[in-house]
XYZ file of C-alpha atoms in Angstrom:
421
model
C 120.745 71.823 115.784
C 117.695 73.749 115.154
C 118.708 77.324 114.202
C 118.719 80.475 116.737
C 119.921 83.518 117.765
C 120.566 85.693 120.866
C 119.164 88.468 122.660
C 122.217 89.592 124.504
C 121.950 91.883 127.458
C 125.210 93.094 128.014
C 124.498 95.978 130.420
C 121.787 93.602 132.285
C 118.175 95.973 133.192
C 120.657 99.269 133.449
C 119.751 102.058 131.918
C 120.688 106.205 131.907
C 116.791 106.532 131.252
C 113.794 105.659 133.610
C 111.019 105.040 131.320
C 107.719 104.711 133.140
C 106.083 102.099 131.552
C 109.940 99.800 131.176
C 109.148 96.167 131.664
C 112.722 95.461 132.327
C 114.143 97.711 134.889
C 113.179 95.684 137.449
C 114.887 92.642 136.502
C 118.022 94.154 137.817
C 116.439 92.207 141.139
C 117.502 88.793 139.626
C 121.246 89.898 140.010
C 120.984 92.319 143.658
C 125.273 91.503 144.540
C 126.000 94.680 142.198
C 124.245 98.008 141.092
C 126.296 97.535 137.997
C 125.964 94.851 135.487
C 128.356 94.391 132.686
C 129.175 91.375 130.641
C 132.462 90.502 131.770
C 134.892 89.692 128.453
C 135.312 86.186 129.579
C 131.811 85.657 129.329
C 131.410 87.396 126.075
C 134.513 85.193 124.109
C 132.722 82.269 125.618
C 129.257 83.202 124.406
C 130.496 84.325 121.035
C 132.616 81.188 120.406
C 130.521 78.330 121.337
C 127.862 80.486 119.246
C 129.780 80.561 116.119
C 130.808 76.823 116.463
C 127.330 75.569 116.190
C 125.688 75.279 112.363
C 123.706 78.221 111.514
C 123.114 79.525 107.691
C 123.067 83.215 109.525
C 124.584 84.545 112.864
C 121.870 86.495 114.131
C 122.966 88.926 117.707
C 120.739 91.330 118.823
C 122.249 94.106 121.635
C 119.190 94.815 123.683
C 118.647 96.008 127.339
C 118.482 97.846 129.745
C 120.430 100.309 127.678
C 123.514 98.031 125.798
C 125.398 101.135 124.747
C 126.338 101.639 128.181
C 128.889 99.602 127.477
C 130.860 101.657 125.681
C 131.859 101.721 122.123
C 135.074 99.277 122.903
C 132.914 97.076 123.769
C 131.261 96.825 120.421
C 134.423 96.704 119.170
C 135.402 93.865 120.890
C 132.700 92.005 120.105
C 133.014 92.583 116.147
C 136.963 91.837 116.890
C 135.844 88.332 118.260
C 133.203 87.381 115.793
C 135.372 87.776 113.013
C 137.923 85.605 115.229
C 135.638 82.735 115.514
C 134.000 83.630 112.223
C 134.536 80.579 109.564
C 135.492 81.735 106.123
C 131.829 82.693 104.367
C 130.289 83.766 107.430
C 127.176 85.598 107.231
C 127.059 87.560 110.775
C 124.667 90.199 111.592
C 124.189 92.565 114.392
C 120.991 94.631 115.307
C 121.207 96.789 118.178
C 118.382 98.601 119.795
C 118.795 101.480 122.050
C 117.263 104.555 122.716
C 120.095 106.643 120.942
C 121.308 108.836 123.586
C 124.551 107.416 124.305
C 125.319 107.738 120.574
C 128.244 109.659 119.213
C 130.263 110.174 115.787
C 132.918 107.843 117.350
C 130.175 105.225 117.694
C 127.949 105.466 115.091
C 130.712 105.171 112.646
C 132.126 101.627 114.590
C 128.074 100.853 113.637
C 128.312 102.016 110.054
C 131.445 99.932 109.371
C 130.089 96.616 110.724
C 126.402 97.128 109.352
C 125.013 96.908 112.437
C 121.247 97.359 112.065
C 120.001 99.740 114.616
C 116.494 100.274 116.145
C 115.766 103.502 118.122
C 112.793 104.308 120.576
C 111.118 106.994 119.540
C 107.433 106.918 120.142
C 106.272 110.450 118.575
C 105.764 114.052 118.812
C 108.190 115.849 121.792
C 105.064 116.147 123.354
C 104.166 112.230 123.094
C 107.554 110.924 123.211
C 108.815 113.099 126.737
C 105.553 111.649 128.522
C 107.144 108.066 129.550
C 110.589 108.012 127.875
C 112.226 110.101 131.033
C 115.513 110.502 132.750
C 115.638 109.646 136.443
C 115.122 113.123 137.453
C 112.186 113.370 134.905
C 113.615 114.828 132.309
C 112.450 114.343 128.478
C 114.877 112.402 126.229
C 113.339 113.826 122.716
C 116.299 115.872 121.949
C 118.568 113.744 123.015
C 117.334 111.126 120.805
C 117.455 113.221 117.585
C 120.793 113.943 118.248
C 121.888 110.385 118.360
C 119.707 109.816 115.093
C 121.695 112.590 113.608
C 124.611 110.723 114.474
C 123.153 107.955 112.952
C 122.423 109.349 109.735
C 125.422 111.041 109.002
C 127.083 107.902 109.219
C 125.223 106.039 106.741
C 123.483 103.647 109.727
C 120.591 101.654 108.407
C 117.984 102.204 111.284
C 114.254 101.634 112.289
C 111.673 103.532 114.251
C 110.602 101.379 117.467
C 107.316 103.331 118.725
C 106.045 101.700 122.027
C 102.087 102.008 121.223
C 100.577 103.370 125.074
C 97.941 105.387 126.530
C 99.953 108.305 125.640
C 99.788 108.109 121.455
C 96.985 104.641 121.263
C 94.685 107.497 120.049
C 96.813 109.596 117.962
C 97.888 106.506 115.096
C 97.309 108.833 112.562
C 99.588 111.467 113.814
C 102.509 109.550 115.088
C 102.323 107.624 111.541
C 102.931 111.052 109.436
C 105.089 112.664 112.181
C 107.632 109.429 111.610
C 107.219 109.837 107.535
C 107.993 113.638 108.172
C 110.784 113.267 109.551
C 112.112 111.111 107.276
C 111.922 107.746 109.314
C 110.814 105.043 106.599
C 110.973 102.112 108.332
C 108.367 101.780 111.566
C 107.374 98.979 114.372
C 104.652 99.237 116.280
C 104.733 98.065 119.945
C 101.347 96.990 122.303
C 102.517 98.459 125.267
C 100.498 96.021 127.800
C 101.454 95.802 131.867
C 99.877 94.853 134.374
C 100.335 95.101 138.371
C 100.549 92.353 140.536
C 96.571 92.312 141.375
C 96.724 91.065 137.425
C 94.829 94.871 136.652
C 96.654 97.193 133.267
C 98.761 99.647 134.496
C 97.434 103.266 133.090
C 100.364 103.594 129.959
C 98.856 100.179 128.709
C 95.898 99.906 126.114
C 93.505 97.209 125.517
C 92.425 95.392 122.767
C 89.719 98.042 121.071
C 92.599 100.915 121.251
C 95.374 98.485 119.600
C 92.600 97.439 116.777
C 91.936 101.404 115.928
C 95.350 102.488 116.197
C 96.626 100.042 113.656
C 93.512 100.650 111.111
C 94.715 103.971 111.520
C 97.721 103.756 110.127
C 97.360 101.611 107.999
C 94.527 103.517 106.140
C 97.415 106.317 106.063
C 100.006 103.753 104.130
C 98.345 101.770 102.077
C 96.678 105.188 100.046
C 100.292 106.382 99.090
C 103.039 104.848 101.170
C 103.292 100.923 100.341
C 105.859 101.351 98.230
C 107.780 103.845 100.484
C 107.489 103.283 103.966
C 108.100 99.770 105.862
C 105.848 98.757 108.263
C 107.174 95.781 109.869
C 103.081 94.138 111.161
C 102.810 94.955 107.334
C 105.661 93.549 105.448
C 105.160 90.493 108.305
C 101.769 89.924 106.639
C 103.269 90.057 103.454
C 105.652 87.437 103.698
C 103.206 84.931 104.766
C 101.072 85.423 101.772
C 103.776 85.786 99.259
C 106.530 83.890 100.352
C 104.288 81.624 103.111
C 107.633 82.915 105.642
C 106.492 83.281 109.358
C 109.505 86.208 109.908
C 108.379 87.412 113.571
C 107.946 85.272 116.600
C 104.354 85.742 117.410
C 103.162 84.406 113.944
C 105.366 81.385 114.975
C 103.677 78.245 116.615
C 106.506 77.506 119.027
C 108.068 79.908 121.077
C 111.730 78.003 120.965
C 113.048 80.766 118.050
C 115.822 82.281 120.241
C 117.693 82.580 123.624
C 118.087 85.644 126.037
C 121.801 86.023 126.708
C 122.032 88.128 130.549
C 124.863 90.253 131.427
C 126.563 86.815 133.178
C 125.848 84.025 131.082
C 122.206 83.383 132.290
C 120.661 81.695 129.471
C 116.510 82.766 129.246
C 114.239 81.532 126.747
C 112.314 84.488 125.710
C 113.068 88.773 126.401
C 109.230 88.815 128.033
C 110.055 86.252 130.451
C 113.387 86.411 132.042
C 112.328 84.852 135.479
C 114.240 82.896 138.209
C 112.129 80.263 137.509
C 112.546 80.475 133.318
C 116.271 80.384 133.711
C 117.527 77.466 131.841
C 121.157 77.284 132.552
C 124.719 79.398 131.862
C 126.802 79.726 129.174
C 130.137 79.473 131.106
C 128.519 75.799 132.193
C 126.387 74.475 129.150
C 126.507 74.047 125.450
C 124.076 75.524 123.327
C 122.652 71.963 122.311
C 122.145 71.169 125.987
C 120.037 74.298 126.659
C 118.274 73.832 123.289
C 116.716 70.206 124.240
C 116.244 71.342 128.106
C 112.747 70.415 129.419
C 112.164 73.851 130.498
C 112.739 75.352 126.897
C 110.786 72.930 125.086
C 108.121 73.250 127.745
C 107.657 76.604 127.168
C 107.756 76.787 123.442
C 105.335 74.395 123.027
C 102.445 77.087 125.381
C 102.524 79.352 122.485
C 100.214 76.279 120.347
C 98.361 75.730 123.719
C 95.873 78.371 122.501
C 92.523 79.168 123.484
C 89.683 76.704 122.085
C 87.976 79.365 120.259
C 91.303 80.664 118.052
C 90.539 77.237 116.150
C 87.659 78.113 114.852
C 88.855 82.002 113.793
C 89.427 82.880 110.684
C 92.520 84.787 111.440
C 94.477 81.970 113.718
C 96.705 81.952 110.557
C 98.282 85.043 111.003
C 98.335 85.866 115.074
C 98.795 82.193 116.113
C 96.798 82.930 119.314
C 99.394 85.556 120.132
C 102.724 86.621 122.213
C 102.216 84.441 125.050
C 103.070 87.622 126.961
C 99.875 89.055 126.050
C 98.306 85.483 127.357
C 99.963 84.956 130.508
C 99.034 87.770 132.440
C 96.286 86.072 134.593
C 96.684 82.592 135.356
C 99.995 82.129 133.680
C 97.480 79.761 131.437
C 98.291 79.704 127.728
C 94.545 78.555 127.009
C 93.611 82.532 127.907
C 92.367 84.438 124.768
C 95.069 87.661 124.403
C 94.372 90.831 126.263
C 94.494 92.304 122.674
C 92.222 89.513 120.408
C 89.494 91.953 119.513
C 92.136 94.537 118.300
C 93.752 91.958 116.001
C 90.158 90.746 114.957
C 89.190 94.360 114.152
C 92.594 95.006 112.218
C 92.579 92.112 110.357
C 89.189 92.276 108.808
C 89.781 95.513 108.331
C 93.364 95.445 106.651
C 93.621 91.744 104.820
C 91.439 92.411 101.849
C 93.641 95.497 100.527
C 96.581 93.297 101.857
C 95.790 90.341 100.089
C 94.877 92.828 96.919
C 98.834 93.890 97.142
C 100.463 90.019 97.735
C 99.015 89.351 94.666
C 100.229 92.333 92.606
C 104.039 91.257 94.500
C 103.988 88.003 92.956
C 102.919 89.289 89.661
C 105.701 91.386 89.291
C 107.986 88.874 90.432
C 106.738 86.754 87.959
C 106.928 89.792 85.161
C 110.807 90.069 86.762
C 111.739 86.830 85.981
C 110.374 86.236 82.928
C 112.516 89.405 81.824
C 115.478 87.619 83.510
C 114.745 85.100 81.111
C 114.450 86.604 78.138
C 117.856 89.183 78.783
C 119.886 85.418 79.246
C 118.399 84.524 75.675
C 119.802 87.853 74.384
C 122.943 86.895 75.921
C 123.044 83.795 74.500
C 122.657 84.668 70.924
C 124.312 88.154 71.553
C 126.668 87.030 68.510
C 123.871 86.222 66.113
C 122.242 89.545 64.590
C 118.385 88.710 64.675
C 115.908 90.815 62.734
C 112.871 91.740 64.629
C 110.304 89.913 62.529
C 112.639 86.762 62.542
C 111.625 83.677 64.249
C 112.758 83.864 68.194
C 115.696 81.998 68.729
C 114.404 80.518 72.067
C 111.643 78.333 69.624
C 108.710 79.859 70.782
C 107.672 79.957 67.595
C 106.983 84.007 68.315
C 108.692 86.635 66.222
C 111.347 87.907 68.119
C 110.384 91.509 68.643
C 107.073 89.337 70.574
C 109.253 87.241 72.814
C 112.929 87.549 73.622
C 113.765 90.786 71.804
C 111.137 92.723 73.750
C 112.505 92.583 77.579
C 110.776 95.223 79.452
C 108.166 94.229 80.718
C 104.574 95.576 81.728
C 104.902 97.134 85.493
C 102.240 95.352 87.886
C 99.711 97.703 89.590
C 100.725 99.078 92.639
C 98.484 101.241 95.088
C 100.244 103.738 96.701
């Protein structure tokens, strides 16, 4: 099998928060028998069983809603209790959970801490910012309620990330929002489009277009890369990075299929993709079929392949290398065509000639270092080697470079690359 991982919704669209601009809450529709959706146990054992039996290097589960910490912390602890169950000796299992941190406590944040659960939390700025969409039912801010599950968080030794939803209310105010974050002590950020539309195919007013996404990420990037590139984690950034250094495609829209992962729903309604969990995307159950059977449906390979259906013109830009026409969210908002440029093109044209020359500039100094790294590697296992021998510095290297040892092996620090920031 190709590898995967799941998007589990455990607690279905529910939420304790009614954020305005939520693309999910009304997917609660799909399931109308019940106001309340939880994943019944049965359904997780089954999920996380005939997940663990298939071959993966890395079990990869995200928690995602809706709100999945409505579920209580015994459910989390149930589901660590039955991955390490299923778990085969040498498992690599990982958990990321992302929530908007209210529901947090000591009691749970320490169940996270112990099972390294990597956690992202909402938080899209400022009180002022943050209090304008993320709302309670009865339209109440959730700022401080989020700091206090952050606190939780952090006293606990949680490893989590900043998930800013980018909208009408902060598209303007990158700058801002970036050094709030860093002032606060939040080091690791991801920047989301927020784009909606109604069902006359027009934006909904939280959304931004393509200009405002372009200026808000020069923005802040202009703010990291003059100090912060070697301190603060930007994940558009380090996604950038990895391509040119390491040629990895690490996020799904730099991918050219969109068959990466599988939407897990509160029953066992299998979904190909957290943008598009539709009655008519839904590719099966897990109580019913095996992974392998919903990983060569014709409905999932159908709709991976859209995501290389891409407009005519992104062949001939220069930049198709790195957006890969796109989320096909961002694509599908008209004519459910593939073939449409993205709502946001121009924004990711204006970013990337604005940002790929200093980012280019900084891949290179990466692998320099790297190389500098290993070559210092090298040199301390030729030390090792002849750690019994005593070598004079002007001596011939023992390695038979024909160098003088304090010019070769005996000299293992070596110079630091360049680094802006």
């Amino acid at each position: 099998m190709k590898p995967f991982s799941l998007l589990i919704k455990p607690a279905s669209a529910d939420c304790n928060l009614h954020c305005t601009y939520c693309f999910y809450l009304d997917r609660s529709a799909l399931y109308p028998e019940t106001k309340r959706h939880r994943m019944p146990d049965k359904v997780l054992a089954q999920m996380i069983f005939s997940y663990m039996k298939t071959e993966q290097k890395q079990y990869t589960f995200g928690w995602q809603g809706g709100e999945p910490t409505l579920m209580g912390v015994d459910f989390f602890r149930r589901v660590t209790e039955l991955q390490q169950k299923y778990g085969r000796s040498g498992t690599l299992v990982t958990n990321g959970l992302q929530t908007n941190a209210t529901l947090i406590d000591e009691e749970f944040a320490k169940h996270l801490a112990k099972y390294k659960f990597l956690v992202g939390v909402s938080l899209d700025g400022p009180e002022n910012i943050h209090n304008r969409y993320r709302i309670t039912a009865d339209g109440r801010g959730s700022y401080t309620d989020v700091l206090r599950g952050i606190e939780h968080l952090k006293q606990n030794n949680v490893e989590f990330n900043i998930l800013t939803l980018v909208t009408s209310a902060n598209v303007k105010k990158g700058r801002d929002v970036y050094r709030f974050l860093c002032d606060m002590g939040f080091f690791y950020h991801q920047y989301i489009p927020c784009v909606e539309f109604d069902d006359k195919g027009s934006p909904m007013p939280f959304s931004i277009n393509g200009e405002e996404w372009g200026d808000f990420l020069c923005e802040i990037f202009d703010e990291w890369i003059k100090r912060d590139t070697r301190k603060v984690s930007v994940r558009l950034f380090d996604s950038i990075l990895a391509l040119m250094v390491d040629n990895e495609r690490n996020v799904c829209r730099m991918g050219n299929n969109c068959c990466q992962y599988f939407v897990v729903e509160h029953n066992g309604d299998i979904y190909p993709c957290d943008f598009f969990v539709d009655s008519d995307k839904r590719l099966g159950n897990i109580m019913n079929d095996s992974w392998e059977e919903l990983q060569t449906s014709p409905r999932y390979i159908e709709f991976g392949r859209k995501k290389a259906l891409w407009n005519e013109e992104c062949n001939h830009c220069e930049h198709l290398k790195y957006c890969s026409g796109d989320c096909l969210k961002h694509r599908l908002y008209e004519r459910d065509n593939s073939r449409d440029l993205s709502w946001l093109c121009s924004g990711w044209k204006r970013f990337f000639n604005h940002a790929l020359p200093e980012l280019e500039k900084l891949a290179s100094s990466i692998k320099k270092e790297r190389q500098l790294q290993q070559l210092a590697n090298q040199k301390r296992g030729i030390q090792n080697r002849f750690s019994h021998m005593k070598i004079g510095r002007n001596e011939p290297c023992p390695c038979g470079s024909g160098k003088k040892y304090k010019k070769c092996c005996g000299d293992i620090e070596p110079p630091k690359a360049e680094f802006r920031g």
